[in-house]
XYZ file of C-alpha atoms in Angstrom:
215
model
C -19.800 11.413 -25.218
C -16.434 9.076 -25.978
C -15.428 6.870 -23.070
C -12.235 9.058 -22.222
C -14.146 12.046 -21.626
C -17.169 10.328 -19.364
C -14.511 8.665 -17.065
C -12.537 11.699 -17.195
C -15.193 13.977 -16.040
C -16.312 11.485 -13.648
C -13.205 11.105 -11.907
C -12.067 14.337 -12.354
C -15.529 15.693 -10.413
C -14.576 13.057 -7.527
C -11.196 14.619 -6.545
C -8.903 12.078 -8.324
C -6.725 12.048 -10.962
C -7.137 8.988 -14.315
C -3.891 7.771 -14.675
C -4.919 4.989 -16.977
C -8.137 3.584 -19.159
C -7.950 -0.212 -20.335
C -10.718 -2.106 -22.093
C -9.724 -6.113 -22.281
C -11.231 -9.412 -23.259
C -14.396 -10.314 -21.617
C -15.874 -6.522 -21.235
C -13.245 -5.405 -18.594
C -13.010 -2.091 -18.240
C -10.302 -1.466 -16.039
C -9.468 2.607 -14.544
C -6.765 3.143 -12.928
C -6.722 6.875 -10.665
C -4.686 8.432 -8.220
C -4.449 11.206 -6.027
C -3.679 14.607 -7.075
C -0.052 15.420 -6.707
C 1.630 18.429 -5.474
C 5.365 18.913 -4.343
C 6.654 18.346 -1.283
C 7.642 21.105 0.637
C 11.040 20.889 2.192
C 9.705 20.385 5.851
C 7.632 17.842 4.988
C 10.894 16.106 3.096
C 13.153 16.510 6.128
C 10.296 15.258 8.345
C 10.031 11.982 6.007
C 6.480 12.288 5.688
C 5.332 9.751 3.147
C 2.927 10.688 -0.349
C -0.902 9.627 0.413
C -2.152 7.040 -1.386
C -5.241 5.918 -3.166
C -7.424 3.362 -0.679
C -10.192 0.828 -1.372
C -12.486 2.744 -0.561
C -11.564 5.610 -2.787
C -11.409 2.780 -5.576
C -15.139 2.440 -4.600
C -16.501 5.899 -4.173
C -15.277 6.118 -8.117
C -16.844 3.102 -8.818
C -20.019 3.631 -7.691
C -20.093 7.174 -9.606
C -18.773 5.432 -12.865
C -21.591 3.087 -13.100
C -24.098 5.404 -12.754
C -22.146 7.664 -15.459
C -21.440 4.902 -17.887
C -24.989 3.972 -17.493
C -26.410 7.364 -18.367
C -24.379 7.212 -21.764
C -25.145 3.879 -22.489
C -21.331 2.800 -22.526
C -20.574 -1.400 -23.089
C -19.301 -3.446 -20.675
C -19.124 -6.254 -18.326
C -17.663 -5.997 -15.769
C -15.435 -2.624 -14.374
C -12.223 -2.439 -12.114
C -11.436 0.277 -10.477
C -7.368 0.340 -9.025
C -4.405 2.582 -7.860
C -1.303 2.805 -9.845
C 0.782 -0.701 -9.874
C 4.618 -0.504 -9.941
C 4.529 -0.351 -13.672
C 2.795 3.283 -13.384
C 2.404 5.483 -16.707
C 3.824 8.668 -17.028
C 2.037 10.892 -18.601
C 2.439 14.573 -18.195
C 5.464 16.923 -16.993
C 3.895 16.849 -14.142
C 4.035 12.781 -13.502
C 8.241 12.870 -14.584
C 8.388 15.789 -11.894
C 7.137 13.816 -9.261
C 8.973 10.712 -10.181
C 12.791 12.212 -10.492
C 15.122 9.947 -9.144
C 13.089 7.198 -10.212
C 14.051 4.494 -12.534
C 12.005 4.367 -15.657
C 11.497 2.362 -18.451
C 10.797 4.581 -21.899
C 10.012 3.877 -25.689
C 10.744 6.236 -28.396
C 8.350 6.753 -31.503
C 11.474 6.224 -33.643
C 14.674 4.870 -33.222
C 17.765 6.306 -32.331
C 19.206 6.418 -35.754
C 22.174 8.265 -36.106
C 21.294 10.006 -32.643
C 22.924 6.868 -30.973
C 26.544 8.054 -32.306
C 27.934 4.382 -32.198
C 26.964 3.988 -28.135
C 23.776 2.298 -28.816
C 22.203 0.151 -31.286
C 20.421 2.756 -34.174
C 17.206 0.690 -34.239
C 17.092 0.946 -30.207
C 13.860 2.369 -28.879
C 13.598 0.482 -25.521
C 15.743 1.965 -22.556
C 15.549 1.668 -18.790
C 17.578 4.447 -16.498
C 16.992 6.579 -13.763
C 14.866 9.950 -14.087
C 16.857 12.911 -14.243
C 16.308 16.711 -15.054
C 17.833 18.281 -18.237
C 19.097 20.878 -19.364
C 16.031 23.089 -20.448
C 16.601 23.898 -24.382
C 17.131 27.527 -25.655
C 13.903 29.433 -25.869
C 11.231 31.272 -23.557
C 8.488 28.368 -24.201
C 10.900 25.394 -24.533
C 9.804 22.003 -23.045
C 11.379 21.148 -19.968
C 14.118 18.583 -20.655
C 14.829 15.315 -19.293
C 17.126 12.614 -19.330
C 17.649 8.226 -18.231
C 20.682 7.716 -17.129
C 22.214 4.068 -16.742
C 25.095 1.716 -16.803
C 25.371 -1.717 -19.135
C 27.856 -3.056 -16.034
C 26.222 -6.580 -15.643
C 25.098 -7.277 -12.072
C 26.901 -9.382 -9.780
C 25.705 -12.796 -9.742
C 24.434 -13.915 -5.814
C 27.537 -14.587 -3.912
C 29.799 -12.765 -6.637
C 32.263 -10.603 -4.947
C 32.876 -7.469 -7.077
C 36.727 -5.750 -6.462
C 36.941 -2.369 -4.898
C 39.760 -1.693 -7.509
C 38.008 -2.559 -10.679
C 37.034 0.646 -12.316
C 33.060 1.730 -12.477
C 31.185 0.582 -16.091
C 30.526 4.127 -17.643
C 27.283 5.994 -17.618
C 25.067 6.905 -20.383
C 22.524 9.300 -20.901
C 19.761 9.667 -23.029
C 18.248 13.191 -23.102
C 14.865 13.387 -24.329
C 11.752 15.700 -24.202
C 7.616 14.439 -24.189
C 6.992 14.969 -27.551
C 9.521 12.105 -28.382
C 7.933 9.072 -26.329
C 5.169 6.532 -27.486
C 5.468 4.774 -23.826
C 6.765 5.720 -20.570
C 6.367 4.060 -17.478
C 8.279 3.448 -13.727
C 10.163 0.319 -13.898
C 8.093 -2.600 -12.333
C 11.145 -3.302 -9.941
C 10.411 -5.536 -6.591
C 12.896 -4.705 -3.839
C 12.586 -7.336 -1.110
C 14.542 -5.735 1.425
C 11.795 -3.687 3.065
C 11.572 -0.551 0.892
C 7.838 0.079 0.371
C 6.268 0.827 -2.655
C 5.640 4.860 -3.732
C 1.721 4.054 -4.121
C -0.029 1.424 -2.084
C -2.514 -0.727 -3.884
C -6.084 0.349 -3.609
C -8.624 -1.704 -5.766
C -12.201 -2.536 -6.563
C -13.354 -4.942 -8.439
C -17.118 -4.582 -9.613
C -19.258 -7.654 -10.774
C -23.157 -7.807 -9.791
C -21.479 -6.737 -6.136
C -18.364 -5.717 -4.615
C -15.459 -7.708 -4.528
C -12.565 -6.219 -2.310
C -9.275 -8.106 -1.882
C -7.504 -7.866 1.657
């Protein structure tokens, strides 16, 4: 049975969702899972009640089920790492951009813009960073849903810099986009270090002849 599918499975069986599978130097093999998602519903918006998050010990509970699994199949490694989703999450599915609108996101095409880019953009860009925003859906009953980044290329004030009130706003741009059209997608690994907490808090297990659990 190929990796994807045993970890899959395995995860899958525990209640969790695999967000990511990474094999590095060494024999790492690191999985990264999360909690299923479901939307919000408007009470529990206006009530602020934050999304639950993975925990160490749901990092181990997987664990211990993937080594047993991986041993069964006789699957290679070292040494296996078990985590929540970082600040650089993957987006996967519809169902991951759904969750994240209002986000900013960093995305990479499978080709470049070509002459999509219409003289705003460089033709051989592929790389762009902008917040998450729904699209239009296109004409047709089974359509994918649409999507768009949306950004400005204003350059940010410098510490200290006073911006004017009266200079005009740096113009928007959008990039509309659907699934189908992205090798890599992924929330933006920006720090904010006034306070505002993190959408998933780090969970992790680290698995080595024992258990090694940072604080």
């Amino acid at each position: 049975m190929a990796l994807q599918q045993i970890v899959e499975q395995t995860v899958a069986g525990l209640g969790y969702d695999l967000v990511e599978i990474e094999r590095s130097a060494g024999g790492l093999l690191r999985v990264t899972i999360d909690l299923p998602w479901t939307a919000p519903t408007s009470e529990a918006v206006a009530a602020g009640v934050p999304e639950p998050f993975v925990t160490v010990e749901d990092c181990e509970k997987v664990t211990r089920q993937l080594q047993f699994a991986l041993e069964v199949d006789g699957v290679d490694y070292k040494r296996l790492e078990v985590s929540s989703p970082g600040i650089d999450r993957p987006l996967r599915n519809e169902q991951d951009f759904e969750r994240f609108v209002g986000s900013v996101i960093d995305i990479t095409l499978k080709a470049p813009m070509g002459a999509a880019a219409a003289g705003q953009v460089s033709a051989t860009r592929k790389k762009f960073r902008g917040t998450l925003e729904r699209a239009e859906k296109a004409e047709g009953a089974d359509a994918a849903p649409g999507w768009q980044i949306v950004w400005s290329d204003a350059p940010k004030p410098k510490p200290g810099q006073k911006v004017s009130k009266k200079r005009a706003p740096a113009p928007l741009h959008a990039l509309g986009f659907v699934l189908d059209e992205l090798r890599d997608a992924r929330l933006a690994p920006i720090v904010d270090f006034k306070g505002r907490k993190a959408k998933t808090q780090p969970g992790f297990s680290d698995i080595d002849d024992g258990t090694n659990v940072p604080d």
